[in-house]
Amino acid sequence: MQNLLLTLGHDSSAATIAPDGTMTAIQEERVSGVKGDSSFPKGAIHALETCGSINYDEPVALYITHWFNDFTISALMATKYYDAEWMNKRFKAIHWRGMPSETFTHHDAHMFSANHYFKSNHNDFGQRMRTTTIVMDGFGNHGEMLSVYQGEHRIFRSHALRYSLGLFFQYATSYTNMKENQDEYKYAGYASKIRDIGLSNEQFTNLVMEANTTAKNYAENIVIHREKDVSVSSISDSKYGVNVTYLESIRTSIHQHLDNVMANCVSKTESWSITDTRTIIGWYSQLMLETTVKKLIKDVGYVYSSDALIFTGGIFQNVELNKCLFHDPDYSEMKMCFTPLCGDIGNSIGAFTKEYKQGPFPILKSNLAHIPRPALSSQTRKKLRTQEPLVAMLPKDTAEYDNIAANLITETLKANGIVNIVGPNMEFGPRSLCQTATIAFPTIENVERINQANQRNTIMPMAPVMTREMFHSLVNEGDPLNRSVGSHQHMICSYKVDRQTYEKIPGACHVHADGTFSIRPQVTNDPIMLRVLACVSNKYPALINTSFNFHGDPIPYTHDQALAAHRKQGGKFITVFLEN
């Protein structure tokens, strides 16, 4: 029987698992063009059917994860996130196999997914390792916001939804008029400028003291509130599956708290600009987050008897938090795994792997999940050949395809410094993995050119793509790739570098408020990119890798979407289409 994995709600997605363990997956936003699309993933399911990964005429085993308070199928169907009529019309038969319950919650699914990813990427897979998995996000079922596991056994759970760190960071984002569940990552860029906005020593000290006080308060309440929060569990809006009014009260409380931070810690005669406010709130929120998480891990993590720490849940999309944990001397002897699908899009994988952990399916290579792009239509092919002088195409049946593709990309780079790549497959997850990417020489000038072409905020640093050998030539701190199990492939773990490295790849380094430097790399095994990197290695030990998409748009899936992104850039860069 074929398997269909659905993650519902924000950034909904669909995936299939073949008997050989191959996963094909896509987010709804990539089909609809709506960033973070939370609608039922009809388009994503149809894309799986189009590429042959699923057949409407055969029965399907369905695995669904969500964060609703009612676990029944009837309650799920009452929400706006599931379309029973659409599913029943298309599939011959639906067998409900994996779904949240009192004994298998949203956080449990996160844990199973993360543990599976760790096992699939750990070099010594046969070695028995003692693992501690920490799940932390906005909230799961009945307001769960922190869960800790040793192996697959849960040892701690908190339902202190009012003290959810995921909600704190989400609502801190909207406090400065940025988009929730979309712009949180920008705070890392703003926070790095905290020393540049003219804070006095007293104001800076006030912020530190307030962040520490708030962190202590949050950590204590998270430890205390282990039982389900009746106020969030007992009353739910059937359309959304949770108590929306309660969430609104939390948002209001956090915004009031941040008002007090601005008034009491950094009061100033003249008004702060919006950039200054984002810098202050970003730095304060980041410090509060890091302090709270580190305290919680020490208080409830039981980590010191572990060989490896596994982190998952939306909180750990925060690369600066991951950097703080990875470089904490208390954990220097432990392996760490920050899972790339730590947000909800990876959650349904946990529902599947729980059922099949002793079954016939092999280890999933979830880090390689993708979906083939639809074949080029004759109309689109004609457009690319006749109407777009700044587009290059390479059919898949070309002899020595990898070499010719690498040469085409390399020559374009040498001529222009920047090139867009639309590869044969679409990446699954939030990161660009050189399949739908803008690749560039790692200069500050190129960062500015890319941001300007895509109308992006210039505050965030860009990430490098490099080989394993390049990484070791730039990072001198033991064997961090072996310690960060699988994370180095996905730009989700940050590593310290020195000024000399910054001077070599300034456009691919992050400069921190304390004057130190770091990189958040993709260490690639892609055969085409390995060839490209080899061709430029005499000049640059890495290249910039950022997603090829216009600001506010999802990463393009179809060739027509990619062509639209190319045109939105104003034809500033050549786009290379590598056909499947």
Tab-separated table of N, CA and C in Angstrom, residues 2-117:
chain	number	residue	atom	x	y	z
A	2	GLN	N	0.486	2.255	-0.774
A	2	GLN	CA	1.263	3.477	-0.842
A	2	GLN	C	1.039	4.314	0.414
A	3	ASN	N	2.048	5.106	0.744
A	3	ASN	CA	2.012	5.896	1.972
A	3	ASN	C	1.965	7.380	1.646
A	4	LEU	N	1.063	8.097	2.319
A	4	LEU	CA	0.944	9.545	2.141
A	4	LEU	C	1.067	10.208	3.503
A	5	LEU	N	2.028	11.126	3.625
A	5	LEU	CA	2.309	11.819	4.884
A	5	LEU	C	1.895	13.284	4.726
A	6	LEU	N	1.005	13.764	5.587
A	6	LEU	CA	0.526	15.141	5.506
A	6	LEU	C	0.838	15.883	6.792
A	7	THR	N	1.392	17.082	6.648
A	7	THR	CA	1.537	17.996	7.775
A	7	THR	C	0.582	19.148	7.535
A	8	LEU	N	-0.281	19.400	8.500
A	8	LEU	CA	-1.337	20.401	8.344
A	8	LEU	C	-0.978	21.694	9.072
A	9	GLY	N	-1.641	22.761	8.678
A	9	GLY	CA	-1.411	24.059	9.312
A	9	GLY	C	-0.364	24.858	8.566
A	10	HIS	N	0.297	25.777	9.283
A	10	HIS	CA	1.281	26.670	8.650
A	10	HIS	C	2.327	25.882	7.870
A	11	ASP	N	2.566	26.305	6.629
A	11	ASP	CA	3.538	25.654	5.753
A	11	ASP	C	3.205	24.173	5.581
A	12	SER	N	1.960	23.903	5.215
A	12	SER	CA	1.505	22.520	5.058
A	12	SER	C	2.287	21.828	3.951
A	13	SER	N	2.333	20.503	4.027
A	13	SER	CA	3.150	19.746	3.076
A	13	SER	C	2.590	18.349	2.883
A	14	ALA	N	3.089	17.692	1.829
A	14	ALA	CA	2.725	16.303	1.552
A	14	ALA	C	3.977	15.555	1.142
A	15	ALA	N	4.035	14.273	1.512
A	15	ALA	CA	5.208	13.451	1.189
A	15	ALA	C	4.763	12.012	0.961
A	16	THR	N	5.559	11.295	0.192
A	16	THR	CA	5.350	9.864	0.018
A	16	THR	C	6.636	9.140	0.377
A	17	ILE	N	6.479	7.904	0.832
A	17	ILE	CA	7.620	7.045	1.153
A	17	ILE	C	7.519	5.787	0.314
A	18	ALA	N	8.515	5.544	-0.525
A	18	ALA	CA	8.548	4.340	-1.349
A	18	ALA	C	9.094	3.167	-0.533
A	19	PRO	N	8.854	1.927	-0.952
A	19	PRO	CA	9.348	0.767	-0.204
A	19	PRO	C	10.864	0.740	-0.003
A	20	ASP	N	11.618	1.408	-0.893
A	20	ASP	CA	13.074	1.424	-0.721
A	20	ASP	C	13.542	2.538	0.210
A	21	GLY	N	12.585	3.268	0.813
A	21	GLY	CA	12.932	4.329	1.746
A	21	GLY	C	13.081	5.689	1.116
A	22	THR	N	12.892	5.808	-0.192
A	22	THR	CA	12.985	7.106	-0.864
A	22	THR	C	11.779	7.968	-0.520
A	23	MET	N	12.034	9.192	-0.106
A	23	MET	CA	10.954	10.115	0.208
A	23	MET	C	10.879	11.201	-0.851
A	24	THR	N	9.686	11.425	-1.359
A	24	THR	CA	9.407	12.528	-2.270
A	24	THR	C	8.458	13.464	-1.548
A	25	ALA	N	8.781	14.753	-1.508
A	25	ALA	CA	8.012	15.656	-0.654
A	25	ALA	C	8.011	17.066	-1.215
A	26	ILE	N	6.950	17.817	-0.890
A	26	ILE	CA	6.852	19.203	-1.340
A	26	ILE	C	5.902	19.969	-0.425
A	27	GLN	N	6.205	21.232	-0.214
A	27	GLN	CA	5.336	22.114	0.564
A	27	GLN	C	4.272	22.731	-0.342
A	28	GLU	N	3.103	22.992	0.229
A	28	GLU	CA	2.001	23.575	-0.530
A	28	GLU	C	2.376	24.936	-1.103
A	29	GLU	N	3.161	25.723	-0.365
A	29	GLU	CA	3.524	27.059	-0.836
A	29	GLU	C	4.261	27.019	-2.169
A	30	ARG	N	4.996	25.942	-2.424
A	30	ARG	CA	5.779	25.858	-3.649
A	30	ARG	C	4.876	25.693	-4.874
A	31	VAL	N	3.672	25.178	-4.653
A	31	VAL	CA	2.715	25.012	-5.747
A	31	VAL	C	1.805	26.230	-5.851
A	32	SER	N	1.298	26.684	-4.715
A	32	SER	CA	0.322	27.784	-4.717
A	32	SER	C	0.958	29.151	-4.929
A	33	GLY	N	2.230	29.292	-4.540
A	33	GLY	CA	2.884	30.593	-4.614
A	33	GLY	C	2.590	31.486	-3.435
A	34	VAL	N	1.890	30.945	-2.405
A	34	VAL	CA	1.552	31.710	-1.202
A	34	VAL	C	2.541	31.341	-0.099
A	35	LYS	N	3.346	32.278	0.347
A	35	LYS	CA	4.388	32.014	1.337
A	35	LYS	C	3.783	31.438	2.619
A	36	GLY	N	4.318	30.297	3.074
A	36	GLY	CA	3.856	29.681	4.315
A	36	GLY	C	2.427	29.187	4.249
A	37	ASP	N	1.940	28.838	3.082
A	37	ASP	CA	0.540	28.468	2.857
A	37	ASP	C	0.067	27.436	3.892
A	38	SER	N	-1.054	27.739	4.572
A	38	SER	CA	-1.589	26.843	5.605
A	38	SER	C	-2.823	26.083	5.138
A	39	SER	N	-3.190	26.228	3.875
A	39	SER	CA	-4.369	25.521	3.390
A	39	SER	C	-4.082	24.034	3.228
A	40	PHE	N	-5.138	23.239	3.095
A	40	PHE	CA	-4.949	21.808	2.907
A	40	PHE	C	-4.096	21.586	1.664
A	41	PRO	N	-3.064	20.719	1.723
A	41	PRO	CA	-2.075	20.648	0.639
A	41	PRO	C	-2.540	19.890	-0.606
A	42	LYS	N	-3.632	20.365	-1.212
A	42	LYS	CA	-4.129	19.727	-2.440
A	42	LYS	C	-3.093	19.814	-3.553
A	43	GLY	N	-2.527	21.019	-3.708
A	43	GLY	CA	-1.551	21.203	-4.778
A	43	GLY	C	-0.340	20.324	-4.598
A	44	ALA	N	0.107	20.175	-3.350
A	44	ALA	CA	1.268	19.333	-3.064
A	44	ALA	C	0.958	17.867	-3.371
A	45	ILE	N	-0.235	17.407	-2.987
A	45	ILE	CA	-0.621	16.016	-3.277
A	45	ILE	C	-0.710	15.806	-4.784
A	46	HIS	N	-1.274	16.775	-5.478
A	46	HIS	CA	-1.384	16.658	-6.934
A	46	HIS	C	0.001	16.638	-7.586
A	47	ALA	N	0.937	17.403	-7.047
A	47	ALA	CA	2.308	17.391	-7.578
A	47	ALA	C	2.940	16.011	-7.402
A	48	LEU	N	2.666	15.358	-6.270
A	48	LEU	CA	3.170	14.001	-6.050
A	48	LEU	C	2.558	13.028	-7.049
A	49	GLU	N	1.282	13.222	-7.353
A	49	GLU	CA	0.618	12.363	-8.328
A	49	GLU	C	1.176	12.606	-9.731
A	50	THR	N	1.442	13.864	-10.067
A	50	THR	CA	1.948	14.216	-11.391
A	50	THR	C	3.313	13.595	-11.655
A	51	CYS	N	4.161	13.552	-10.622
A	51	CYS	CA	5.507	13.004	-10.829
A	51	CYS	C	5.550	11.485	-10.643
A	52	GLY	N	4.388	10.862	-10.396
A	52	GLY	CA	4.326	9.411	-10.312
A	52	GLY	C	4.623	8.829	-8.951
A	53	SER	N	4.686	9.679	-7.925
A	53	SER	CA	5.000	9.181	-6.581
A	53	SER	C	3.789	8.608	-5.868
A	54	ILE	N	2.600	8.959	-6.354
A	54	ILE	CA	1.381	8.430	-5.739
A	54	ILE	C	0.331	8.244	-6.828
A	55	ASN	N	-0.538	7.257	-6.629
A	55	ASN	CA	-1.551	6.911	-7.628
A	55	ASN	C	-2.929	7.030	-6.993
A	56	TYR	N	-3.771	7.885	-7.567
A	56	TYR	CA	-5.114	8.082	-7.020
A	56	TYR	C	-5.956	6.813	-7.066
A	57	ASP	N	-5.634	5.899	-7.979
A	57	ASP	CA	-6.457	4.702	-8.164
A	57	ASP	C	-6.111	3.567	-7.203
A	58	GLU	N	-5.130	3.793	-6.346
A	58	GLU	CA	-4.747	2.762	-5.379
A	58	GLU	C	-5.050	3.225	-3.958
A	59	PRO	N	-5.288	2.270	-3.038
A	59	PRO	CA	-5.518	2.646	-1.632
A	59	PRO	C	-4.291	3.341	-1.058
A	60	VAL	N	-4.514	4.194	-0.064
A	60	VAL	CA	-3.421	4.944	0.527
A	60	VAL	C	-3.458	4.813	2.045
A	61	ALA	N	-2.290	4.618	2.637
A	61	ALA	CA	-2.147	4.664	4.096
A	61	ALA	C	-1.802	6.101	4.463
A	62	LEU	N	-2.612	6.705	5.317
A	62	LEU	CA	-2.517	8.137	5.594
A	62	LEU	C	-1.909	8.378	6.973
A	63	TYR	N	-0.884	9.244	7.005
A	63	TYR	CA	-0.227	9.657	8.247
A	63	TYR	C	-0.350	11.174	8.345
A	64	ILE	N	-0.967	11.637	9.428
A	64	ILE	CA	-1.223	13.075	9.589
A	64	ILE	C	-0.732	13.526	10.954
A	65	THR	N	-0.101	14.680	11.002
A	65	THR	CA	0.237	15.290	12.287
A	65	THR	C	-0.340	16.697	12.340
A	66	HIS	N	-0.732	17.095	13.535
A	66	HIS	CA	-1.290	18.429	13.749
A	66	HIS	C	-1.101	18.807	15.208
A	67	TRP	N	-1.585	20.002	15.593
A	67	TRP	CA	-1.411	20.503	16.960
A	67	TRP	C	-2.756	20.825	17.596
A	68	PHE	N	-3.829	20.141	17.138
A	68	PHE	CA	-5.169	20.427	17.644
A	68	PHE	C	-5.380	19.792	19.012
A	69	ASN	N	-6.401	20.270	19.710
A	69	ASN	CA	-6.680	19.768	21.055
A	69	ASN	C	-7.565	18.527	21.062
A	70	ASP	N	-8.344	18.324	20.007
A	70	ASP	CA	-9.212	17.155	19.901
A	70	ASP	C	-8.562	16.178	18.921
A	71	PHE	N	-8.370	14.933	19.357
A	71	PHE	CA	-7.647	13.965	18.543
A	71	PHE	C	-8.541	13.174	17.588
A	72	THR	N	-9.848	13.363	17.629
A	72	THR	CA	-10.743	12.547	16.814
A	72	THR	C	-10.697	12.967	15.345
A	73	ILE	N	-11.010	11.998	14.472
A	73	ILE	CA	-11.038	12.284	13.036
A	73	ILE	C	-12.137	13.277	12.715
A	74	SER	N	-13.270	13.173	13.385
A	74	SER	CA	-14.379	14.102	13.130
A	74	SER	C	-13.991	15.533	13.476
A	75	ALA	N	-13.223	15.716	14.553
A	75	ALA	CA	-12.772	17.064	14.909
A	75	ALA	C	-11.784	17.589	13.875
A	76	LEU	N	-10.902	16.711	13.377
A	76	LEU	CA	-9.960	17.116	12.331
A	76	LEU	C	-10.717	17.598	11.100
A	77	MET	N	-11.742	16.883	10.727
A	77	MET	CA	-12.491	17.235	9.527
A	77	MET	C	-13.284	18.526	9.685
A	78	ALA	N	-13.525	18.939	10.928
A	78	ALA	CA	-14.244	20.197	11.171
A	78	ALA	C	-13.350	21.419	11.028
A	79	THR	N	-12.035	21.214	11.051
A	79	THR	CA	-11.123	22.349	10.928
A	79	THR	C	-10.996	22.758	9.465
A	80	LYS	N	-10.408	23.922	9.258
A	80	LYS	CA	-10.201	24.421	7.892
A	80	LYS	C	-8.995	23.758	7.227
A	81	TYR	N	-8.267	22.926	7.977
A	81	TYR	CA	-6.990	22.413	7.491
A	81	TYR	C	-7.086	21.070	6.775
A	82	TYR	N	-8.268	20.411	6.808
A	82	TYR	CA	-8.410	19.114	6.140
A	82	TYR	C	-9.629	19.141	5.229
A	83	ASP	N	-9.483	18.636	4.024
A	83	ASP	CA	-10.570	18.628	3.043
A	83	ASP	C	-10.950	17.182	2.746
A	84	ALA	N	-11.911	16.670	3.525
A	84	ALA	CA	-12.317	15.262	3.392
A	84	ALA	C	-12.955	14.994	2.034
A	85	GLU	N	-13.774	15.938	1.570
A	85	GLU	CA	-14.462	15.734	0.283
A	85	GLU	C	-13.448	15.596	-0.851
A	86	TRP	N	-12.435	16.444	-0.862
A	86	TRP	CA	-11.418	16.391	-1.918
A	86	TRP	C	-10.663	15.065	-1.875
A	87	MET	N	-10.282	14.626	-0.665
A	87	MET	CA	-9.539	13.374	-0.525
A	87	MET	C	-10.377	12.179	-0.960
A	88	ASN	N	-11.633	12.141	-0.531
A	88	ASN	CA	-12.486	10.990	-0.835
A	88	ASN	C	-12.799	10.882	-2.325
A	89	LYS	N	-12.807	12.009	-3.013
A	89	LYS	CA	-13.069	11.988	-4.452
A	89	LYS	C	-11.886	11.436	-5.237
A	90	ARG	N	-10.702	11.571	-4.689
A	90	ARG	CA	-9.506	11.231	-5.456
A	90	ARG	C	-8.942	9.846	-5.147
A	91	PHE	N	-9.014	9.435	-3.906
A	91	PHE	CA	-8.384	8.167	-3.555
A	91	PHE	C	-9.415	7.047	-3.474
A	92	LYS	N	-9.026	5.901	-3.989
A	92	LYS	CA	-9.907	4.740	-4.016
A	92	LYS	C	-10.301	4.328	-2.603
A	93	ALA	N	-9.330	4.340	-1.693
A	93	ALA	CA	-9.597	4.005	-0.290
A	93	ALA	C	-8.537	4.670	0.569
A	94	ILE	N	-8.944	5.161	1.751
A	94	ILE	CA	-8.019	5.826	2.672
A	94	ILE	C	-7.988	5.038	3.974
A	95	HIS	N	-6.805	4.621	4.375
A	95	HIS	CA	-6.621	3.900	5.627
A	95	HIS	C	-5.856	4.806	6.590
A	96	TRP	N	-6.498	5.180	7.693
A	96	TRP	CA	-5.881	6.084	8.669
A	96	TRP	C	-4.896	5.296	9.525
A	97	ARG	N	-3.616	5.582	9.355
A	97	ARG	CA	-2.588	4.798	10.026
A	97	ARG	C	-1.905	5.554	11.173
A	98	GLY	N	-1.532	6.801	10.944
A	98	GLY	CA	-0.798	7.549	11.957
A	98	GLY	C	-1.423	8.903	12.188
A	99	MET	N	-1.756	9.194	13.452
A	99	MET	CA	-2.420	10.445	13.775
A	99	MET	C	-2.195	10.724	15.255
A	100	PRO	N	-2.108	12.001	15.670
A	100	PRO	CA	-1.900	12.301	17.088
A	100	PRO	C	-2.979	11.687	17.969
A	101	SER	N	-2.574	11.320	19.175
A	101	SER	CA	-3.492	10.743	20.156
A	101	SER	C	-2.980	11.089	21.546
A	102	GLU	N	-3.667	10.639	22.559
A	102	GLU	CA	-3.222	10.894	23.931
A	102	GLU	C	-1.853	10.264	24.196
A	103	THR	N	-1.552	9.191	23.484
A	103	THR	CA	-0.278	8.496	23.712
A	103	THR	C	0.765	8.759	22.618
A	104	PHE	N	0.386	9.532	21.602
A	104	PHE	CA	1.333	9.882	20.533
A	104	PHE	C	1.015	11.295	20.055
A	105	THR	N	1.737	12.263	20.616
A	105	THR	CA	1.400	13.662	20.372
A	105	THR	C	2.296	14.282	19.296
A	106	HIS	N	2.013	15.538	19.021
A	106	HIS	CA	2.787	16.348	18.074
A	106	HIS	C	4.278	16.300	18.415
A	107	HIS	N	4.619	16.452	19.693
A	107	HIS	CA	6.021	16.423	20.104
A	107	HIS	C	6.627	15.035	19.947
A	108	ASP	N	5.842	13.998	20.199
A	108	ASP	CA	6.352	12.637	19.998
A	108	ASP	C	6.719	12.417	18.534
A	109	ALA	N	5.889	12.944	17.627
A	109	ALA	CA	6.183	12.825	16.200
A	109	ALA	C	7.477	13.556	15.854
A	110	HIS	N	7.673	14.759	16.423
A	110	HIS	CA	8.933	15.482	16.236
A	110	HIS	C	10.120	14.619	16.668
A	111	MET	N	9.978	13.978	17.828
A	111	MET	CA	11.076	13.179	18.370
A	111	MET	C	11.414	12.013	17.443
A	112	PHE	N	10.396	11.263	16.981
A	112	PHE	CA	10.659	10.121	16.118
A	112	PHE	C	11.307	10.560	14.804
A	113	SER	N	10.840	11.666	14.251
A	113	SER	CA	11.423	12.189	13.017
A	113	SER	C	12.885	12.570	13.225
A	114	ALA	N	13.172	13.281	14.322
A	114	ALA	CA	14.540	13.733	14.597
A	114	ALA	C	15.476	12.565	14.879
A	115	ASN	N	15.001	11.606	15.648
A	115	ASN	CA	15.830	10.435	15.941
A	115	ASN	C	16.161	9.656	14.674
A	116	HIS	N	15.190	9.573	13.794
A	116	HIS	CA	15.431	8.865	12.538
A	116	HIS	C	16.463	9.605	11.697
A	117	TYR	N	16.360	10.927	11.667
A	117	TYR	CA	17.346	11.710	10.911
A	117	TYR	C	18.749	11.520	11.495
